[in-house]
PDB file of C-alpha atoms in Angstrom:
ATOM      1  CA  ILE J 287       8.620 -73.037 -61.270  1.00 54.00           C
ATOM      2  CA  ALA J 288       8.353 -74.360 -57.859  1.00 63.00           C
ATOM      3  CA  CYS J 289       7.430 -77.561 -56.348  1.00 68.00           C
ATOM      4  CA  ALA J 290       6.126 -78.208 -52.640  1.00 71.00           C
ATOM      5  CA  LEU J 291       7.083 -81.415 -50.561  1.00 75.00           C
ATOM      6  CA  SER J 292       4.226 -83.182 -48.822  1.00 74.00           C
ATOM      7  CA  TRP J 293       4.698 -85.797 -46.329  1.00 77.00           C
ATOM      8  CA  ILE J 294       3.733 -89.347 -48.094  1.00 78.00           C
ATOM      9  CA  ASP J 295       1.688 -92.196 -46.083  1.00 79.00           C
ATOM     10  CA  THR J 296       4.073 -94.971 -47.187  1.00 79.00           C
ATOM     11  CA  LYS J 297       2.080 -97.440 -44.593  1.00 80.00           C
ATOM     12  CA  PHE J 298      -0.951 -96.786 -46.289  1.00 78.00           C
ATOM     13  CA  LEU J 299       0.384 -97.171 -49.902  1.00 78.00           C
ATOM     14  CA  SER J 300       2.126-100.356 -48.888  1.00 81.00           C
ATOM     15  CA  ASP J 301      -1.237-101.770 -47.516  1.00 80.00           C
ATOM     16  CA  ILE J 302      -2.763-101.313 -50.881  1.00 77.00           C
ATOM     17  CA  LYS J 303       0.233-102.290 -52.816  1.00 77.00           C
ATOM     18  CA  LEU J 304       1.388 -99.138 -54.396  1.00 76.00           C
ATOM     19  CA  ASP J 305       4.789 -98.612 -52.637  1.00 72.00           C
ATOM     20  CA  GLU J 306       6.854 -99.558 -55.591  1.00 72.00           C
ATOM     21  CA  PHE J 307       6.774 -96.023 -56.875  1.00 69.00           C
ATOM     22  CA  LEU J 308       6.549 -93.104 -54.656  1.00 72.00           C
ATOM     23  CA  PRO J 309       6.294 -89.810 -56.586  1.00 71.00           C
ATOM     24  CA  VAL J 310       6.385 -86.277 -54.593  1.00 75.00           C
ATOM     25  CA  GLY J 311       4.593 -83.340 -55.512  1.00 74.00           C
ATOM     26  CA  ARG J 312       1.058 -84.612 -55.982  1.00 77.00           C
ATOM     27  CA  GLU J 313      -0.612 -81.206 -55.395  1.00 80.00           C
ATOM     28  CA  VAL J 314      -0.271 -80.332 -59.199  1.00 81.00           C
ATOM     29  CA  ALA J 315      -0.785 -76.695 -60.877  1.00 82.00           C
ATOM     30  CA  GLY J 316      -0.486 -75.711 -64.534  1.00 82.00           C
ATOM     31  CA  VAL J 317      -1.993 -73.957 -67.426  1.00 87.00           C
ATOM     32  CA  VAL J 318      -4.410 -75.858 -69.958  1.00 89.00           C
ATOM     33  CA  LEU J 319      -2.808 -75.806 -73.426  1.00 89.00           C
ATOM     34  CA  GLU J 320      -5.494 -77.692 -75.319  1.00 91.00           C
ATOM     35  CA  ILE J 321      -8.827 -79.250 -74.564  1.00 90.00           C
ATOM     36  CA  ARG J 322     -10.732 -82.328 -76.351  1.00 89.00           C
ATOM     37  CA  ASN J 323     -14.464 -82.541 -77.414  1.00 88.00           C
ATOM     38  CA  LYS J 324     -15.803 -83.562 -74.140  1.00 86.00           C
ATOM     39  CA  VAL J 325     -14.243 -80.840 -71.844  1.00 88.00           C
ATOM     40  CA  SER J 326     -16.911 -78.177 -71.235  1.00 88.00           C
ATOM     41  CA  SER J 327     -15.433 -76.566 -67.616  1.00 88.00           C
ATOM     42  CA  PHE J 328     -11.835 -75.129 -69.220  1.00 90.00           C
ATOM     43  CA  GLN J 329     -10.620 -73.504 -71.799  1.00 92.00           C
ATOM     44  CA  PRO J 330      -6.855 -72.948 -73.290  1.00 92.00           C
ATOM     45  CA  HIS J 331      -4.651 -70.875 -71.087  1.00 92.00           C
ATOM     46  CA  ASP J 332      -6.882 -71.117 -67.852  1.00 92.00           C
ATOM     47  CA  GLU J 333      -4.740 -71.593 -64.732  1.00 89.00           C
ATOM     48  CA  VAL J 334      -5.664 -75.111 -63.071  1.00 86.00           C
ATOM     49  CA  VAL J 335      -4.770 -76.865 -60.037  1.00 85.00           C
ATOM     50  CA  GLY J 336      -5.664 -80.607 -58.703  1.00 84.00           C
ATOM     51  CA  ILE J 337      -4.541 -83.459 -56.588  1.00 81.00           C
ATOM     52  CA  LEU J 338      -2.835 -86.625 -58.435  1.00 79.00           C
ATOM     53  CA  PRO J 339      -4.626 -89.863 -57.828  1.00 78.00           C
ATOM     54  CA  VAL J 340      -3.182 -92.165 -55.091  1.00 76.00           C
ATOM     55  CA  ASP J 341      -1.918 -94.523 -57.910  1.00 77.00           C
ATOM     56  CA  SER J 342      -0.335 -92.011 -59.961  1.00 77.00           C
ATOM     57  CA  GLU J 343       3.191 -92.869 -60.905  1.00 72.00           C
ATOM     58  CA  GLU J 344       4.014 -89.317 -62.092  1.00 72.00           C
ATOM     59  CA  CYS J 345       4.758 -86.326 -59.778  1.00 74.00           C
ATOM     60  CA  GLY J 346       3.823 -82.665 -60.595  1.00 69.00           C
ATOM     61  CA  LEU J 347       4.296 -78.984 -59.583  1.00 63.00           C
ATOM     62  CA  SER J 348       2.549 -77.979 -56.693  1.00 67.00           C
ATOM     63  CA  ALA J 349      -0.290 -75.660 -55.403  1.00 75.00           C
ATOM     64  CA  ALA J 350       0.982 -75.660 -51.803  1.00 74.00           C
ATOM     65  CA  THR J 351      -2.401 -75.228 -49.987  1.00 81.00           C
ATOM     66  CA  LEU J 352      -4.290 -77.910 -51.951  1.00 84.00           C
ATOM     67  CA  CYS J 353      -4.158 -80.852 -49.811  1.00 83.00           C
ATOM     68  CA  ASP J 354      -4.167 -79.202 -46.455  1.00 88.00           C
ATOM     69  CA  GLY J 355      -7.259 -76.991 -47.722  1.00 90.00           C
ATOM     70  CA  VAL J 356      -9.144 -80.480 -48.751  1.00 89.00           C
ATOM     71  CA  CYS J 357      -8.256 -81.905 -45.394  1.00 89.00           C
ATOM     72  CA  VAL J 358      -9.345 -78.865 -43.617  1.00 93.00           C
ATOM     73  CA  TYR J 359     -12.904 -78.705 -45.499  1.00 93.00           C
ATOM     74  CA  THR J 360     -13.254 -82.331 -44.689  1.00 91.00           C
ATOM     75  CA  GLY J 361     -12.832 -81.729 -40.938  1.00 92.00           C
ATOM     76  CA  LEU J 362     -14.701 -78.306 -40.715  1.00 93.00           C
ATOM     77  CA  HIS J 363     -17.141 -78.562 -43.151  1.00 91.00           C
ATOM     78  CA  TYR J 364     -18.338 -82.088 -43.807  1.00 89.00           C
ATOM     79  CA  LEU J 365     -17.523 -84.165 -40.736  1.00 88.00           C
ATOM     80  CA  SER J 366     -18.655 -81.193 -38.401  1.00 88.00           C
ATOM     81  CA  TYR J 367     -19.814 -77.627 -39.703  1.00 87.00           C
ATOM     82  CA  VAL J 368     -18.019 -74.757 -38.217  1.00 92.00           C
ATOM     83  CA  SER J 369     -19.782 -71.412 -37.782  1.00 93.00           C
ATOM     84  CA  THR J 370     -20.232 -68.454 -35.869  1.00 94.00           C
ATOM     85  CA  GLY J 371     -20.701 -68.941 -31.933  1.00 92.00           C
ATOM     86  CA  LYS J 372     -18.651 -72.180 -32.190  1.00 94.00           C
ATOM     87  CA  THR J 373     -15.289 -72.896 -30.458  1.00 96.00           C
ATOM     88  CA  LEU J 374     -12.628 -74.761 -32.340  1.00 96.00           C
ATOM     89  CA  LEU J 375      -9.655 -76.436 -30.635  1.00 97.00           C
ATOM     90  CA  VAL J 376      -6.687 -76.943 -33.242  1.00 97.00           C
ATOM     91  CA  MET J 377      -3.918 -79.035 -32.011  1.00 94.00           C
ATOM     92  CA  HIS J 378      -0.589 -78.081 -33.645  1.00 93.00           C
ATOM     93  CA  GLY J 379      -1.944 -74.830 -34.930  1.00 94.00           C
ATOM     94  CA  GLU J 380       1.440 -73.923 -36.289  1.00 92.00           C
ATOM     95  CA  SER J 381       1.355 -76.720 -38.908  1.00 91.00           C
ATOM     96  CA  PRO J 382       0.335 -76.088 -42.479  1.00 89.00           C
ATOM     97  CA  PHE J 383      -2.834 -77.955 -41.767  1.00 91.00           C
ATOM     98  CA  GLY J 384      -3.553 -75.964 -38.642  1.00 94.00           C
ATOM     99  CA  THR J 385      -2.697 -72.665 -40.053  1.00 94.00           C
ATOM    100  CA  ILE J 386      -5.594 -73.218 -42.651  1.00 94.00           C
ATOM    101  CA  ALA J 387      -7.864 -74.539 -40.287  1.00 95.00           C
ATOM    102  CA  ILE J 388      -7.462 -71.456 -38.238  1.00 96.00           C
ATOM    103  CA  GLN J 389      -8.070 -69.450 -41.011  1.00 95.00           C
ATOM    104  CA  LEU J 390     -11.036 -70.860 -42.329  1.00 95.00           C
ATOM    105  CA  ALA J 391     -12.937 -71.507 -38.567  1.00 96.00           C
ATOM    106  CA  GLN J 392     -12.046 -67.505 -38.224  1.00 95.00           C
ATOM    107  CA  HIS J 393     -13.567 -66.636 -41.511  1.00 95.00           C
ATOM    108  CA  ARG J 394     -16.716 -68.516 -40.521  1.00 94.00           C
ATOM    109  CA  GLY J 395     -16.851 -66.601 -37.212  1.00 95.00           C
ATOM    110  CA  ALA J 396     -15.860 -69.301 -34.582  1.00 96.00           C
ATOM    111  CA  LYS J 397     -13.309 -68.832 -31.752  1.00 96.00           C
ATOM    112  CA  VAL J 398     -10.192 -70.580 -31.896  1.00 97.00           C
ATOM    113  CA  ILE J 399      -7.967 -72.207 -29.495  1.00 97.00           C
ATOM    114  CA  ALA J 400      -4.713 -73.404 -30.577  1.00 96.00           C
ATOM    115  CA  THR J 401      -1.704 -75.476 -29.158  1.00 95.00           C
ATOM    116  CA  VAL J 402       1.849 -75.147 -30.183  1.00 94.00           C
ATOM    117  CA  TYR J 403       4.964 -76.667 -28.870  1.00 90.00           C
ATOM    118  CA  SER J 404       7.625 -73.995 -29.208  1.00 91.00           C
ATOM    119  CA  LEU J 405       7.831 -69.987 -28.541  1.00 91.00           C
ATOM    120  CA  GLU J 406       8.701 -69.715 -32.442  1.00 92.00           C
ATOM    121  CA  ASP J 407       5.508 -71.116 -33.322  1.00 93.00           C
ATOM    122  CA  LYS J 408       3.493 -69.309 -30.643  1.00 93.00           C
ATOM    123  CA  GLN J 409       4.997 -65.953 -31.817  1.00 93.00           C
ATOM    124  CA  TYR J 410       3.955 -66.944 -35.572  1.00 92.00           C
ATOM    125  CA  LEU J 411       0.249 -67.552 -34.587  1.00 94.00           C
ATOM    126  CA  GLN J 412       0.514 -64.348 -32.720  1.00 94.00           C
ATOM    127  CA  ARG J 413       0.933 -62.370 -36.150  1.00 92.00           C
ATOM    128  CA  LEU J 414      -2.088 -64.023 -37.862  1.00 90.00           C
ATOM    129  CA  THR J 415      -4.972 -61.710 -38.410  1.00 88.00           C
ATOM    130  CA  PRO J 416      -7.678 -61.865 -36.807  1.00 90.00           C
ATOM    131  CA  SER J 417      -5.894 -62.923 -33.852  1.00 92.00           C
ATOM    132  CA  VAL J 418      -6.376 -66.412 -32.479  1.00 95.00           C
ATOM    133  CA  ALA J 419      -8.502 -66.160 -28.949  1.00 95.00           C
ATOM    134  CA  ARG J 420      -5.902 -68.492 -27.139  1.00 95.00           C
ATOM    135  CA  ILE J 421      -2.669 -69.918 -27.828  1.00 95.00           C
ATOM    136  CA  ILE J 422      -1.405 -72.625 -25.482  1.00 94.00           C
ATOM    137  CA  ASP J 423       2.307 -73.183 -25.595  1.00 92.00           C
ATOM    138  CA  GLU J 424       2.716 -76.822 -24.326  1.00 86.00           C
ATOM    139  CA  SER J 425       6.632 -76.893 -24.864  1.00 84.00           C
ATOM    140  CA  ASN J 426       7.257 -76.703 -21.174  1.00 77.00           C
ATOM    141  CA  GLY J 427       4.449 -78.484 -19.640  1.00 75.00           C
ATOM    142  CA  LYS J 428       3.262 -75.593 -17.369  1.00 75.00           C
ATOM    143  CA  TYR J 429      -0.258 -75.494 -18.595  1.00 78.00           C
ATOM    144  CA  ASP J 430      -3.116 -77.989 -18.633  1.00 87.00           C
ATOM    145  CA  LEU J 431      -4.904 -78.305 -21.801  1.00 90.00           C
ATOM    146  CA  THR J 432      -8.304 -79.631 -20.433  1.00 90.00           C
ATOM    147  CA  GLU J 433      -8.238 -76.983 -17.611  1.00 91.00           C
ATOM    148  CA  ILE J 434      -7.639 -74.014 -20.091  1.00 92.00           C
ATOM    149  CA  CYS J 435     -10.296 -75.036 -22.451  1.00 93.00           C
ATOM    150  CA  LEU J 436     -12.846 -75.601 -20.199  1.00 92.00           C
ATOM    151  CA  GLU J 437     -11.986 -72.069 -18.842  1.00 93.00           C
ATOM    152  CA  GLU J 438     -12.004 -70.656 -22.227  1.00 93.00           C
ATOM    153  CA  THR J 439     -15.763 -71.849 -22.751  1.00 92.00           C
ATOM    154  CA  GLY J 440     -17.086 -71.347 -19.127  1.00 91.00           C
ATOM    155  CA  GLY J 441     -17.059 -74.945 -18.289  1.00 90.00           C
ATOM    156  CA  LEU J 442     -18.966 -76.100 -21.383  1.00 89.00           C
ATOM    157  CA  GLY J 443     -16.027 -77.705 -23.361  1.00 90.00           C
ATOM    158  CA  VAL J 444     -15.031 -77.208 -26.844  1.00 93.00           C
ATOM    159  CA  ASP J 445     -17.518 -77.674 -29.543  1.00 92.00           C
ATOM    160  CA  LEU J 446     -15.212 -78.865 -32.162  1.00 95.00           C
ATOM    161  CA  ILE J 447     -11.654 -80.550 -32.004  1.00 93.00           C
ATOM    162  CA  LEU J 448      -9.290 -80.951 -34.892  1.00 95.00           C
ATOM    163  CA  ASP J 449      -6.118 -82.916 -33.474  1.00 93.00           C
ATOM    164  CA  ALA J 450      -2.933 -84.220 -35.038  1.00 88.00           C
ATOM    165  CA  GLY J 451      -3.225 -87.563 -33.239  1.00 87.00           C
ATOM    166  CA  VAL J 452      -3.676 -88.664 -29.921  1.00 87.00           C
ATOM    167  CA  LYS J 453      -2.014 -91.098 -27.233  1.00 83.00           C
ATOM    168  CA  SER J 454      -4.111 -94.250 -27.264  1.00 72.00           C
ATOM    169  CA  HIS J 455      -2.057 -95.798 -24.504  1.00 65.00           C
ATOM    170  CA  ASN J 456      -1.927 -95.108 -20.842  1.00 58.00           C
ATOM    171  CA  LYS J 457       0.034 -92.267 -19.732  1.00 52.00           C
ATOM    172  CA  GLU J 458       2.637 -94.293 -17.964  1.00 51.00           C
ATOM    173  CA  ASP J 459       3.196 -96.150 -21.308  1.00 51.00           C
ATOM    174  CA  LYS J 460       4.910 -93.433 -23.416  1.00 52.00           C
ATOM    175  CA  VAL J 461       5.530 -93.928 -26.942  1.00 51.00           C
ATOM    176  CA  ALA J 462       8.402 -91.656 -28.249  1.00 52.00           C
ATOM    177  CA  SER J 463       6.505 -90.660 -31.251  1.00 51.00           C
ATOM    178  CA  GLN J 464       3.220 -89.760 -28.959  1.00 59.00           C
ATOM    179  CA  GLU J 465       5.176 -87.277 -26.595  1.00 67.00           C
ATOM    180  CA  LEU J 466       3.743 -84.149 -27.850  1.00 76.00           C
ATOM    181  CA  LEU J 467       0.166 -85.660 -28.217  1.00 85.00           C
ATOM    182  CA  PRO J 468      -2.712 -85.187 -26.159  1.00 86.00           C
ATOM    183  CA  HIS J 469      -4.490 -88.296 -24.375  1.00 84.00           C
ATOM    184  CA  LYS J 470      -7.684 -89.619 -25.804  1.00 83.00           C
ATOM    185  CA  HIS J 471      -9.270 -89.271 -22.448  1.00 81.00           C
ATOM    186  CA  ASP J 472      -8.255 -85.537 -22.218  1.00 85.00           C
ATOM    187  CA  ILE J 473      -9.659 -85.008 -25.705  1.00 86.00           C
ATOM    188  CA  ILE J 474     -12.917 -86.705 -24.461  1.00 84.00           C
ATOM    189  CA  THR J 475     -13.091 -84.686 -21.327  1.00 85.00           C
ATOM    190  CA  LEU J 476     -12.908 -81.200 -22.699  1.00 88.00           C
ATOM    191  CA  LEU J 477     -15.216 -81.915 -25.577  1.00 87.00           C
ATOM    192  CA  SER J 478     -18.546 -80.307 -25.352  1.00 87.00           C
ATOM    193  CA  VAL J 479     -22.090 -82.153 -25.146  1.00 80.00           C
ATOM    194  CA  GLY J 480     -22.700 -82.821 -28.821  1.00 78.00           C
ATOM    195  CA  GLY J 481     -19.426 -81.530 -29.780  1.00 85.00           C
ATOM    196  CA  HIS J 482     -17.226 -82.994 -32.728  1.00 89.00           C
ATOM    197  CA  TRP J 483     -13.870 -84.641 -32.205  1.00 91.00           C
ATOM    198  CA  VAL J 484     -12.102 -84.939 -35.747  1.00 93.00           C
ATOM    199  CA  THR J 485      -9.037 -87.023 -35.312  1.00 91.00           C
ATOM    200  CA  MET J 486      -5.976 -87.815 -37.502  1.00 88.00           C
ATOM    201  CA  GLU J 487      -5.199 -90.983 -35.319  1.00 85.00           C
ATOM    202  CA  GLU J 488      -5.680 -93.830 -37.578  1.00 79.00           C
ATOM    203  CA  ASN J 489      -5.420 -96.578 -35.144  1.00 79.00           C
ATOM    204  CA  LEU J 490      -7.321 -94.889 -32.240  1.00 77.00           C
ATOM    205  CA  HIS J 491      -8.324 -97.672 -29.610  1.00 74.00           C
ATOM    206  CA  LEU J 492     -11.505 -96.808 -27.676  1.00 69.00           C
ATOM    207  CA  ASP J 493     -13.154 -99.112 -25.300  1.00 62.00           C
ATOM    208  CA  PRO J 494     -14.000-101.744 -26.661  1.00 53.00           C
ATOM    209  CA  PRO J 495     -10.861-102.079 -28.507  1.00 53.00           C
ATOM    210  CA  TYR J 496     -11.415-102.930 -32.244  1.00 50.00           C
ATOM    211  CA  PRO J 497      -8.449-101.566 -34.021  1.00 51.00           C
ATOM    212  CA  PRO J 498      -9.846-103.009 -37.566  1.00 55.00           C
ATOM    213  CA  ASP J 499     -12.874-101.025 -36.991  1.00 53.00           C
ATOM    214  CA  SER J 500     -11.116 -97.828 -36.440  1.00 57.00           C
ATOM    215  CA  LEU J 501      -8.956 -98.260 -39.572  1.00 61.00           C
ATOM    216  CA  CYS J 502     -12.019 -98.826 -41.668  1.00 58.00           C
ATOM    217  CA  LEU J 503     -13.521 -95.729 -40.211  1.00 49.00           C
ATOM    218  CA  PHE J 504     -10.170 -93.762 -41.089  1.00 60.00           C
ATOM    219  CA  LEU J 505     -10.401 -95.127 -44.692  1.00 61.00           C
ATOM    220  CA  LYS J 506     -14.040 -94.412 -45.151  1.00 59.00           C
ATOM    221  CA  VAL J 507     -13.641 -90.619 -46.146  1.00 58.00           C
ATOM    222  CA  TRP J 508     -16.297 -88.987 -48.233  1.00 55.00           C
ATOM    223  CA  ASN J 509     -13.740 -87.792 -50.897  1.00 51.00           C
ATOM    224  CA  LEU J 510     -12.658 -91.738 -51.690  1.00 54.00           C
ATOM    225  CA  SER J 511     -15.900 -92.218 -53.142  1.00 59.00           C
ATOM    226  CA  ASN J 512     -16.800 -91.835 -56.518  1.00 62.00           C
ATOM    227  CA  MET J 513     -20.391 -90.462 -55.676  1.00 59.00           C
ATOM    228  CA  GLN J 514     -18.747 -87.309 -53.918  1.00 67.00           C
ATOM    229  CA  GLN J 515     -16.894 -86.258 -56.760  1.00 73.00           C
ATOM    230  CA  GLY J 516     -19.198 -82.961 -56.840  1.00 80.00           C
ATOM    231  CA  LYS J 517     -18.229 -81.955 -53.101  1.00 79.00           C
ATOM    232  CA  TYR J 518     -14.677 -82.545 -53.932  1.00 80.00           C
ATOM    233  CA  LEU J 519     -14.788 -80.058 -56.873  1.00 85.00           C
ATOM    234  CA  CYS J 520     -16.805 -77.525 -55.254  1.00 89.00           C
ATOM    235  CA  THR J 521     -14.023 -77.819 -52.273  1.00 88.00           C
ATOM    236  CA  LEU J 522     -11.194 -77.401 -54.490  1.00 89.00           C
ATOM    237  CA  GLU J 523     -12.831 -74.487 -56.356  1.00 91.00           C
ATOM    238  CA  ASP J 524     -13.644 -72.873 -52.848  1.00 94.00           C
ATOM    239  CA  ILE J 525     -10.068 -73.502 -51.745  1.00 92.00           C
ATOM    240  CA  MET J 526      -8.448 -71.725 -54.518  1.00 92.00           C
ATOM    241  CA  GLU J 527     -10.771 -68.513 -54.419  1.00 93.00           C
ATOM    242  CA  LYS J 528      -9.932 -68.104 -50.871  1.00 94.00           C
ATOM    243  CA  LEU J 529      -6.323 -68.489 -51.747  1.00 91.00           C
ATOM    244  CA  SER J 530      -6.305 -65.763 -54.493  1.00 91.00           C
ATOM    245  CA  SER J 531      -8.386 -63.412 -52.358  1.00 94.00           C
ATOM    246  CA  GLY J 532      -6.051 -63.921 -49.534  1.00 92.00           C
ATOM    247  CA  ILE J 533      -8.108 -65.393 -46.918  1.00 93.00           C
ATOM    248  CA  PHE J 534      -5.802 -68.366 -47.096  1.00 91.00           C
ATOM    249  CA  ARG J 535      -2.068 -67.658 -47.003  1.00 87.00           C
ATOM    250  CA  PRO J 536       0.061 -70.848 -47.115  1.00 84.00           C
ATOM    251  CA  LEU J 537       3.082 -71.126 -44.426  1.00 81.00           C
ATOM    252  CA  LEU J 538       5.961 -71.646 -46.577  1.00 83.00           C
ATOM    253  CA  ASP J 539       9.980 -71.577 -46.215  1.00 81.00           C
ATOM    254  CA  GLU J 540      12.318 -69.814 -48.284  1.00 85.00           C
ATOM    255  CA  PRO J 541      12.700 -72.133 -51.559  1.00 87.00           C
ATOM    256  CA  ILE J 542      15.734 -74.372 -51.485  1.00 87.00           C
ATOM    257  CA  PRO J 543      18.049 -75.327 -54.557  1.00 89.00           C
ATOM    258  CA  LEU J 544      17.089 -78.525 -56.326  1.00 87.00           C
ATOM    259  CA  TYR J 545      20.668 -80.126 -54.936  1.00 88.00           C
ATOM    260  CA  GLU J 546      18.904 -79.879 -51.111  1.00 89.00           C
ATOM    261  CA  ALA J 547      15.711 -81.494 -52.287  1.00 87.00           C
ATOM    262  CA  ASN J 548      16.809 -84.945 -50.837  1.00 89.00           C
ATOM    263  CA  VAL J 549      17.782 -83.717 -47.431  1.00 89.00           C
ATOM    264  CA  SER J 550      14.532 -81.773 -47.330  1.00 88.00           C
ATOM    265  CA  MET J 551      12.486 -84.514 -48.454  1.00 88.00           C
ATOM    266  CA  GLU J 552      14.008 -86.704 -45.316  1.00 88.00           C
ATOM    267  CA  ILE J 553      12.953 -83.970 -43.071  1.00 86.00           C
ATOM    268  CA  VAL J 554       9.567 -84.084 -44.472  1.00 85.00           C
ATOM    269  CA  GLN J 555       8.916 -87.546 -44.418  1.00 85.00           C
ATOM    270  CA  LYS J 556      10.152 -87.596 -40.850  1.00 84.00           C
ATOM    271  CA  ASN J 557       7.173 -85.175 -39.979  1.00 76.00           C
ATOM    272  CA  GLN J 558       9.626 -82.639 -38.837  1.00 72.00           C
ATOM    273  CA  ALA J 559       8.822 -79.770 -41.348  1.00 71.00           C
ATOM    274  CA  ARG J 560       7.019 -76.942 -39.514  1.00 74.00           C
ATOM    275  CA  LYS J 561       6.515 -75.251 -42.872  1.00 79.00           C
ATOM    276  CA  LYS J 562       5.759 -76.465 -46.484  1.00 82.00           C
ATOM    277  CA  THR J 563       9.153 -76.878 -47.923  1.00 84.00           C
ATOM    278  CA  VAL J 564       9.554 -75.606 -51.553  1.00 85.00           C
ATOM    279  CA  VAL J 565      11.981 -76.623 -54.143  1.00 85.00           C
ATOM    280  CA  GLN J 566      13.046 -73.865 -56.670  1.00 83.00           C
ATOM    281  CA  LEU J 567      13.665 -75.221 -60.414  1.00 79.00           C
ATOM    282  CA  PHE J 568      15.246 -73.344 -62.845  1.00 70.00           C
ATOM    283  CA  LEU J 569      14.422 -74.144 -66.469  1.00 60.00           C
ATOM    284  CA  ARG J 570      16.845 -73.058 -69.463  1.00 57.00           C
TER     285      ARG J 570
END
């Protein structure tokens, strides 16, 4: 049995007064033991997956690709439909989210440009098949992201951008946590006419600056609505089909023993984990 450790948005949970309990392993997997009268979609012995609700005080065994897959589908399918002939820029392409985004975009025929911040991460993306059209290693500051993207698109710009956060401050006002992030003006510059920018920056400041409105937009995600549960279930089903057929291949570290889980979770929570961390559990 294994359980993947995923980053927890402690600020969000604190804002909605749910920070008393912080269970980990919210991506769950298991086998149906029994069903009740109103259950029609499942049978005993079916293998199932799911994501625990945000107010759950329980943790569970993990399906490592599920949360990243839902995030990717939200960005590439519902917020902006990626298809053949489109060009996609994935920031931090080596991350678990970035890896799934690259694979889904390529599966749909899009051209992918990805950024990385170390030689090791670049070498990892070079091993993906099909290969990424362009990998930009920004670790040494030698490359201009805007210039390369415009070069790759004949000066037209990128059709779709998935970022991992952006700098909202002026370049001279550096914030330590934003050192490896692109500036918002650079993102806007390299975006094509009619293109889509899907951001993970919850406090994005645009002119005129209305941070409360930006935060509201961040929280108004379709999968938080009860009216969108059908789309959500279809997304989960499609993610698992692609996982079982090998289209999605999660990026995992070697399993660690249970006694190392606390240290590993600290690394995950600091957002320093390049791969999904899996804790190996032994049952007697």
